[in-house]
Tab-separated table of C-alpha atoms in Angstrom:
chain	number	residue	atom	x	y	z
A	279	UNK	CA	25.359	43.955	131.991
A	280	UNK	CA	29.217	44.313	133.085
A	281	UNK	CA	29.565	47.535	134.893
A	282	UNK	CA	32.709	49.616	135.478
A	283	UNK	CA	34.314	50.388	138.864
A	284	UNK	CA	35.604	53.872	139.533
A	285	UNK	CA	39.252	53.040	139.632
A	286	UNK	CA	38.808	51.867	136.005
A	287	UNK	CA	36.795	54.155	134.659
A	288	UNK	CA	39.215	56.777	136.221
A	289	UNK	CA	42.422	54.507	134.114
A	290	UNK	CA	40.069	53.995	130.687
A	291	UNK	CA	40.015	57.768	130.605
A	292	UNK	CA	43.394	58.870	131.723
A	293	UNK	CA	44.613	56.142	128.906
A	294	UNK	CA	41.546	57.604	126.361
A	295	UNK	CA	43.564	61.753	126.842
A	296	UNK	CA	47.533	60.247	126.878
A	297	UNK	CA	45.993	58.733	123.529
A	298	UNK	CA	45.067	61.709	122.297
A	299	UNK	CA	47.681	64.021	123.698
A	300	UNK	CA	49.832	62.085	121.879
A	301	UNK	CA	47.798	61.894	118.708
A	302	UNK	CA	47.839	65.624	119.325
A	303	UNK	CA	51.338	66.241	119.135
A	304	UNK	CA	52.422	63.712	116.320
A	305	UNK	CA	49.751	65.734	114.076
A	306	UNK	CA	51.742	68.673	115.794
A	307	UNK	CA	55.190	67.178	114.600
A	308	UNK	CA	53.702	66.447	110.711
A	309	UNK	CA	52.768	69.551	110.650
A	310	UNK	CA	56.218	71.836	111.821
A	311	UNK	CA	57.803	69.182	109.417
A	312	UNK	CA	55.416	70.425	106.439
A	313	UNK	CA	55.891	73.998	107.130
A	314	UNK	CA	59.724	73.217	107.342
A	315	UNK	CA	59.462	71.519	104.170
A	316	UNK	CA	57.640	74.496	102.460
A	317	UNK	CA	60.450	76.948	104.109
A	318	UNK	CA	63.445	74.912	103.133
A	319	UNK	CA	61.660	74.259	98.882
A	320	UNK	CA	61.138	78.367	98.873
A	321	UNK	CA	65.137	79.042	100.095
A	322	UNK	CA	66.052	76.921	97.977
A	323	UNK	CA	64.424	78.414	95.172
A	324	UNK	CA	65.459	81.584	96.630
A	325	UNK	CA	68.632	80.756	96.483
A	326	UNK	CA	69.419	79.612	93.166
A	327	UNK	CA	67.932	81.950	91.458
A	328	UNK	CA	69.971	84.657	93.406
A	329	UNK	CA	73.236	82.798	92.781
A	330	UNK	CA	73.110	81.110	89.011
A	331	UNK	CA	76.445	79.196	87.660
A	332	UNK	CA	79.161	80.966	87.380
A	333	UNK	CA	81.216	79.182	84.624
A	334	UNK	CA	80.567	75.837	82.553
A	335	UNK	CA	79.266	72.445	82.330
A	336	UNK	CA	81.172	69.194	81.781
A	337	UNK	CA	79.758	65.833	82.038
A	338	UNK	CA	82.031	63.251	82.876
A	339	UNK	CA	81.003	59.340	83.358
A	340	UNK	CA	77.329	60.986	83.411
A	341	UNK	CA	78.216	63.019	86.295
A	342	UNK	CA	77.599	66.744	85.296
A	343	UNK	CA	80.303	68.920	87.060
A	344	UNK	CA	80.353	73.256	87.428
A	345	UNK	CA	83.206	74.683	86.896
A	346	UNK	CA	84.958	78.296	86.663
A	347	UNK	CA	88.017	78.982	84.401
A	348	UNK	CA	89.781	82.148	84.306
A	349	UNK	CA	92.982	82.731	82.726
A	350	UNK	CA	96.260	81.465	80.693
A	351	UNK	CA	99.564	79.313	81.512
A	352	UNK	CA	100.482	76.958	84.199
A	353	UNK	CA	97.079	75.184	84.645
A	354	UNK	CA	95.582	75.207	88.342
A	355	UNK	CA	92.994	73.346	89.557
A	356	UNK	CA	91.409	74.738	92.942
A	357	UNK	CA	89.488	72.103	94.974
A	358	UNK	CA	87.127	73.270	97.866
A	359	UNK	CA	86.602	71.726	101.015
A	360	UNK	CA	83.464	70.454	102.701
A	361	UNK	CA	80.149	72.087	103.152
A	362	UNK	CA	81.766	74.667	100.342
A	363	UNK	CA	81.771	75.627	96.591
A	364	UNK	CA	83.529	77.950	93.576
A	365	UNK	CA	82.442	81.189	95.857
A	366	UNK	CA	84.810	80.638	98.428
A	367	UNK	CA	87.413	80.458	97.026
A	368	UNK	CA	86.589	83.961	94.451
A	369	UNK	CA	85.727	85.667	97.395
A	370	UNK	CA	88.741	85.396	98.634
A	371	UNK	CA	90.185	86.744	95.936
A	372	UNK	CA	92.235	83.301	95.147
A	373	UNK	CA	90.516	83.034	91.549
A	374	UNK	CA	91.034	86.591	90.251
A	375	UNK	CA	94.678	86.817	92.055
A	376	UNK	CA	95.600	83.520	89.954
A	377	UNK	CA	94.222	84.398	87.384
A	378	UNK	CA	96.834	87.209	86.126
A	379	UNK	CA	99.679	84.500	85.387
A	380	UNK	CA	97.950	80.888	85.510
A	381	UNK	CA	94.446	78.764	84.025
A	382	UNK	CA	92.674	78.247	86.769
A	383	UNK	CA	90.167	75.613	86.837
A	384	UNK	CA	88.029	75.805	90.100
A	385	UNK	CA	85.772	72.692	90.123
A	386	UNK	CA	81.819	72.585	92.567
A	387	UNK	CA	83.384	68.971	93.453
A	388	UNK	CA	80.231	66.438	93.515
A	389	UNK	CA	77.183	67.432	94.817
A	390	UNK	CA	78.839	70.816	95.969
A	391	UNK	CA	77.269	74.308	94.397
A	392	UNK	CA	76.077	72.680	90.478
A	393	UNK	CA	77.864	69.870	90.859
A	394	UNK	CA	75.868	66.199	90.105
A	395	UNK	CA	76.698	63.676	93.047
A	396	UNK	CA	74.579	60.316	91.925
A	397	UNK	CA	73.396	58.108	94.579
A	398	UNK	CA	74.913	55.289	92.768
A	399	UNK	CA	78.472	56.005	93.797
A	400	UNK	CA	79.873	56.128	97.230
A	401	UNK	CA	81.864	59.249	96.717
A	402	UNK	CA	85.785	58.562	98.668
A	403	UNK	CA	88.150	61.576	98.058
A	404	UNK	CA	89.302	58.925	96.282
A	405	UNK	CA	86.232	58.729	93.892
A	406	UNK	CA	86.097	62.239	93.514
A	407	UNK	CA	89.733	62.665	92.209
A	408	UNK	CA	89.352	59.706	89.466
A	409	UNK	CA	85.879	61.705	88.011
A	410	UNK	CA	87.652	65.054	87.968
A	411	UNK	CA	90.975	63.077	86.883
A	412	UNK	CA	88.788	62.700	83.507
A	413	UNK	CA	87.152	66.087	83.489
A	414	UNK	CA	90.688	67.607	83.489
A	415	UNK	CA	91.920	65.605	80.497
A	416	UNK	CA	88.456	65.927	78.726
A	417	UNK	CA	89.448	69.630	79.422
A	418	UNK	CA	92.264	69.490	77.714
A	419	UNK	CA	94.859	69.905	80.727
A	420	UNK	CA	97.501	68.437	81.704
A	421	UNK	CA	100.227	68.374	84.329
A	422	UNK	CA	98.172	70.836	86.536
A	423	UNK	CA	99.517	72.270	89.567
A	424	UNK	CA	96.459	71.127	92.120
A	425	UNK	CA	95.377	72.765	95.262
A	426	UNK	CA	92.631	71.479	97.807
A	427	UNK	CA	91.473	73.718	100.621
A	428	UNK	CA	90.556	71.435	103.842
A	429	UNK	CA	88.539	68.514	102.827
A	430	UNK	CA	89.575	68.798	99.177
A	431	UNK	CA	93.329	68.084	100.076
A	432	UNK	CA	91.913	64.749	100.259
A	433	UNK	CA	90.227	64.782	97.019
A	434	UNK	CA	94.001	66.592	95.698
A	435	UNK	CA	96.483	64.000	97.736
A	436	UNK	CA	93.683	61.318	96.168
A	437	UNK	CA	94.768	62.035	92.092
A	438	UNK	CA	98.286	62.305	92.732
A	439	UNK	CA	98.621	58.995	94.191
A	440	UNK	CA	96.617	57.800	91.265
A	441	UNK	CA	97.960	59.591	88.729
A	442	UNK	CA	101.432	60.679	89.914
A	443	UNK	CA	102.785	61.283	86.173
A	444	UNK	CA	100.164	63.703	85.381
A	445	UNK	CA	100.263	65.910	88.684
A	446	UNK	CA	103.070	68.425	88.786
A	447	UNK	CA	102.631	69.750	92.719
A	448	UNK	CA	100.583	69.760	95.305
A	449	UNK	CA	99.415	72.927	96.914
A	450	UNK	CA	97.327	71.789	100.219
A	451	UNK	CA	95.687	74.204	102.668
A	452	UNK	CA	94.376	73.995	106.184
A	453	UNK	CA	94.430	69.941	105.862
A	454	UNK	CA	93.149	66.819	107.283
A	455	UNK	CA	95.421	63.964	107.093
A	456	UNK	CA	95.088	61.787	109.655
A	457	UNK	CA	92.757	59.797	111.662
A	458	UNK	CA	91.831	61.568	114.803
A	459	UNK	CA	88.692	61.341	116.756
A	460	UNK	CA	85.866	64.585	115.852
A	461	UNK	CA	82.284	65.591	117.968
A	462	UNK	CA	81.762	67.586	114.601
A	463	UNK	CA	81.278	63.758	112.372
A	464	UNK	CA	78.343	62.314	114.612
A	465	UNK	CA	77.058	65.680	114.274
A	466	UNK	CA	77.054	66.556	110.656
A	467	UNK	CA	76.660	62.776	108.887
A	468	UNK	CA	73.244	62.426	109.776
A	469	UNK	CA	71.762	63.815	106.527
A	470	UNK	CA	73.700	61.331	104.348
A	471	UNK	CA	71.864	58.487	105.846
A	472	UNK	CA	68.745	56.679	103.322
A	473	UNK	CA	65.889	57.654	104.285
A	474	UNK	CA	66.050	59.171	107.799
A	475	UNK	CA	68.432	61.656	106.106
A	476	UNK	CA	66.652	62.481	103.528
A	477	UNK	CA	63.368	63.446	105.534
A	478	UNK	CA	66.087	65.981	107.752
A	479	UNK	CA	67.395	67.648	104.748
A	480	UNK	CA	63.963	68.306	103.175
A	481	UNK	CA	63.297	69.554	106.461
A	482	UNK	CA	64.568	70.911	109.571
A	483	UNK	CA	68.182	70.295	108.948
A	484	UNK	CA	68.613	73.343	106.517
A	485	UNK	CA	66.996	75.652	109.577
A	486	UNK	CA	69.372	73.938	111.863
A	487	UNK	CA	72.397	74.939	109.508
A	488	UNK	CA	70.987	78.672	109.409
A	489	UNK	CA	71.216	78.555	112.811
A	490	UNK	CA	74.490	77.539	113.689
A	491	UNK	CA	75.317	79.243	110.919
A	492	UNK	CA	76.806	82.088	112.355
A	493	UNK	CA	78.684	80.008	115.420
A	494	UNK	CA	80.144	77.782	112.186
A	495	UNK	CA	81.611	80.495	110.444
A	496	UNK	CA	83.607	82.265	113.822
A	497	UNK	CA	84.718	79.035	114.643
A	498	UNK	CA	86.655	78.738	110.447
A	499	UNK	CA	88.032	81.913	110.438
A	500	UNK	CA	88.869	82.511	114.190
A	501	UNK	CA	90.706	83.968	115.859
A	502	UNK	CA	90.586	86.127	113.041
A	503	UNK	CA	87.442	88.292	112.133
A	504	UNK	CA	85.220	86.718	109.284
A	505	UNK	CA	85.985	89.362	106.207
A	506	UNK	CA	82.779	91.550	105.072
A	507	UNK	CA	83.304	90.965	101.746
A	508	UNK	CA	82.556	86.883	103.344
A	509	UNK	CA	79.956	88.052	105.463
A	510	UNK	CA	77.886	89.793	102.625
A	511	UNK	CA	78.012	87.620	99.686
A	512	UNK	CA	78.923	84.152	100.896
A	513	UNK	CA	75.695	82.140	99.680
A	514	UNK	CA	74.933	80.441	102.435
A	515	UNK	CA	71.962	79.379	101.896
A	516	UNK	CA	73.391	77.584	98.563
A	517	UNK	CA	75.526	75.187	101.291
A	518	UNK	CA	71.810	74.153	103.055
A	519	UNK	CA	70.080	73.080	99.964
A	520	UNK	CA	69.000	69.356	100.526
A	521	UNK	CA	71.516	68.228	97.811
A	522	UNK	CA	74.443	69.774	99.000
A	523	UNK	CA	73.388	68.648	102.664
A	524	UNK	CA	73.603	65.449	101.231
A	525	UNK	CA	76.988	65.725	99.993
A	526	UNK	CA	78.673	67.334	102.707
A	527	UNK	CA	77.094	64.859	105.238
A	528	UNK	CA	78.575	62.324	103.398
A	529	UNK	CA	81.860	63.777	103.101
A	530	UNK	CA	81.502	64.515	106.872
A	531	UNK	CA	80.547	60.536	107.054
A	532	UNK	CA	83.899	59.534	105.230
A	533	UNK	CA	86.612	61.989	106.515
A	534	UNK	CA	87.998	59.928	108.922
A	535	UNK	CA	88.022	56.296	106.773
A	536	UNK	CA	89.301	58.451	103.776
A	537	UNK	CA	92.446	59.650	106.429
A	538	UNK	CA	92.613	56.135	106.963
A	539	UNK	CA	93.086	54.384	104.059
A	540	UNK	CA	95.248	57.022	102.483
A	541	UNK	CA	97.847	58.344	105.211
A	542	UNK	CA	100.188	55.401	104.998
A	543	UNK	CA	100.457	56.250	100.554
A	544	UNK	CA	101.613	59.720	101.773
A	545	UNK	CA	105.363	59.031	101.060
A	546	UNK	CA	104.869	58.113	98.138
A	547	UNK	CA	104.108	61.316	96.777
A	548	UNK	CA	106.856	62.507	94.847
A	549	UNK	CA	105.978	65.639	93.187
A	550	UNK	CA	106.965	69.012	94.745
A	551	UNK	CA	104.181	69.358	98.025
A	552	UNK	CA	103.421	72.862	99.951
A	553	UNK	CA	101.714	72.937	102.680
A	554	UNK	CA	100.298	75.369	104.189
A	555	UNK	CA	98.512	76.172	107.823
A	556	UNK	CA	97.521	79.311	109.909
A	557	UNK	CA	99.153	78.617	113.410
A	558	UNK	CA	95.402	78.839	115.094
A	559	UNK	CA	93.710	76.390	113.107
A	560	UNK	CA	90.430	75.606	115.284
A	561	UNK	CA	89.127	72.401	113.191
A	562	UNK	CA	92.480	70.474	111.713
A	563	UNK	CA	95.150	71.768	114.233
A	564	UNK	CA	97.959	72.368	112.586
A	565	UNK	CA	100.591	70.314	114.611
A	566	UNK	CA	98.122	67.217	114.537
A	567	UNK	CA	98.180	67.327	110.609
A	568	UNK	CA	100.187	69.807	108.660
A	569	UNK	CA	103.494	69.427	111.086
A	570	UNK	CA	103.039	65.944	110.775
A	571	UNK	CA	102.325	65.869	107.308
A	572	UNK	CA	105.766	67.641	106.513
A	573	UNK	CA	107.606	65.407	108.496
A	574	UNK	CA	106.004	62.168	105.938
A	575	UNK	CA	106.738	63.793	103.036
A	576	UNK	CA	110.596	64.714	103.680
A	577	UNK	CA	110.561	66.671	100.796
A	578	UNK	CA	107.782	68.792	101.267
A	579	UNK	CA	107.539	72.745	102.401
A	580	UNK	CA	105.703	73.410	105.334
A	581	UNK	CA	104.158	77.241	105.688
A	582	UNK	CA	103.032	78.503	108.947
A	583	UNK	CA	100.553	81.400	108.776
A	584	UNK	CA	100.691	83.584	112.167
A	585	UNK	CA	97.051	84.065	113.642
A	586	UNK	CA	95.184	82.170	111.046
A	587	UNK	CA	92.766	80.362	111.357
A	588	UNK	CA	91.041	77.098	109.139
A	589	UNK	CA	90.275	79.908	106.093
A	590	UNK	CA	93.824	80.676	105.283
A	591	UNK	CA	92.795	81.702	101.739
A	592	UNK	CA	90.949	84.270	102.460
A	593	UNK	CA	93.749	85.913	105.949
A	594	UNK	CA	96.232	85.397	103.245
A	595	UNK	CA	95.743	85.123	99.816
A	596	UNK	CA	99.273	86.379	98.731
A	597	UNK	CA	100.914	84.053	101.003
A	598	UNK	CA	98.814	81.056	99.113
A	599	UNK	CA	99.669	82.675	96.093
A	600	UNK	CA	103.554	82.778	96.622
A	601	UNK	CA	103.261	79.306	98.205
A	602	UNK	CA	101.251	78.274	94.386
A	603	UNK	CA	104.185	79.873	93.054
A	604	UNK	CA	106.923	77.764	94.844
A	605	UNK	CA	104.986	74.845	93.380
A	606	UNK	CA	104.973	75.762	90.332
A	607	UNK	CA	108.797	76.967	90.301
A	608	UNK	CA	110.202	73.384	91.816
A	609	UNK	CA	111.936	71.234	89.563
A	610	UNK	CA	109.624	68.016	89.853
A	611	UNK	CA	112.128	65.413	88.153
A	612	UNK	CA	114.844	67.011	90.602
A	613	UNK	CA	113.388	66.177	93.000
A	614	UNK	CA	112.343	62.175	92.059
A	615	UNK	CA	116.023	62.271	90.870
A	616	UNK	CA	118.111	63.718	93.815
A	617	UNK	CA	115.466	64.081	96.705
A	618	UNK	CA	116.895	67.326	97.574
A	619	UNK	CA	114.213	69.936	99.078
A	620	UNK	CA	114.045	73.178	96.557
A	621	UNK	CA	112.498	75.314	99.107
A	622	UNK	CA	113.549	75.746	102.644
A	623	UNK	CA	111.844	73.206	105.319
A	624	UNK	CA	109.577	75.423	107.164
A	625	UNK	CA	108.497	78.825	107.165
A	626	UNK	CA	106.933	81.034	109.598
A	627	UNK	CA	104.396	83.471	108.016
A	628	UNK	CA	102.821	86.693	110.040
């Protein structure tokens, strides 16, 4: 018969206690994840019930895209930024303003709002542009003005580079155009990682996203105050649904590589290009991005909005409409032949 010494007994009891504590923590963590998943599922269902699709659907290459169409006349395509959806343009008033004189087509980009985002494709801005180009053809849209906001500018530029004779002109708002180090990319990208990202998206990521939403909102709009209409009506839980978090995280992960792949090609853009940015943008520095793009595209025009942050279309929708009008009136053929700019090189607004 073997007897344990006192020390051996204490060690055994300590190991058992440690194992018990570890098991209890694992059980508690699992319970917390289950509880989080239940909350996320409930809030997702509630968000979709309260925010049904605003427009129509079109299926292209097996991908179902949601879009809103308003007005008549010269086609104007609106492409929202990362983490957003059609409602952003609607709440800014831009869709209603533009529909008075243009045929406005606003898409939920792949994975956002009610548009699909199959896992079989790596959804770079170029891939999104290809899909949207096919969708526009299916809708009978020819020679559109294409407006992109934030990351949507890279999709707009990709479309113009792929189909230079198709895009009439570009309007680029608060864009990210050049590869720069960003702290938010490693923070926002994990939900796009297979398996681990799936677990995060269906449990804690939406809850963490809701916690930091007020700070993110201030960063996007600052230094200007957040409009009350946006505060009250923007469906934040729609942006925190697991499927949209995957799209947003994927776009965030692709942001720097996409800018790197495109930035040497900006000089190829021969159509009229109108660039607009807020002078106090905290998300995409105006000097690093918009001013540099204006230098690369010699025939472009640059409009700087004083006191505005990243959400320039909310801060100055009438000025954005002026930019759209300028893009519509630009003589594309004359620019290609003579290289002459139709507008002043830079304008300070506000």
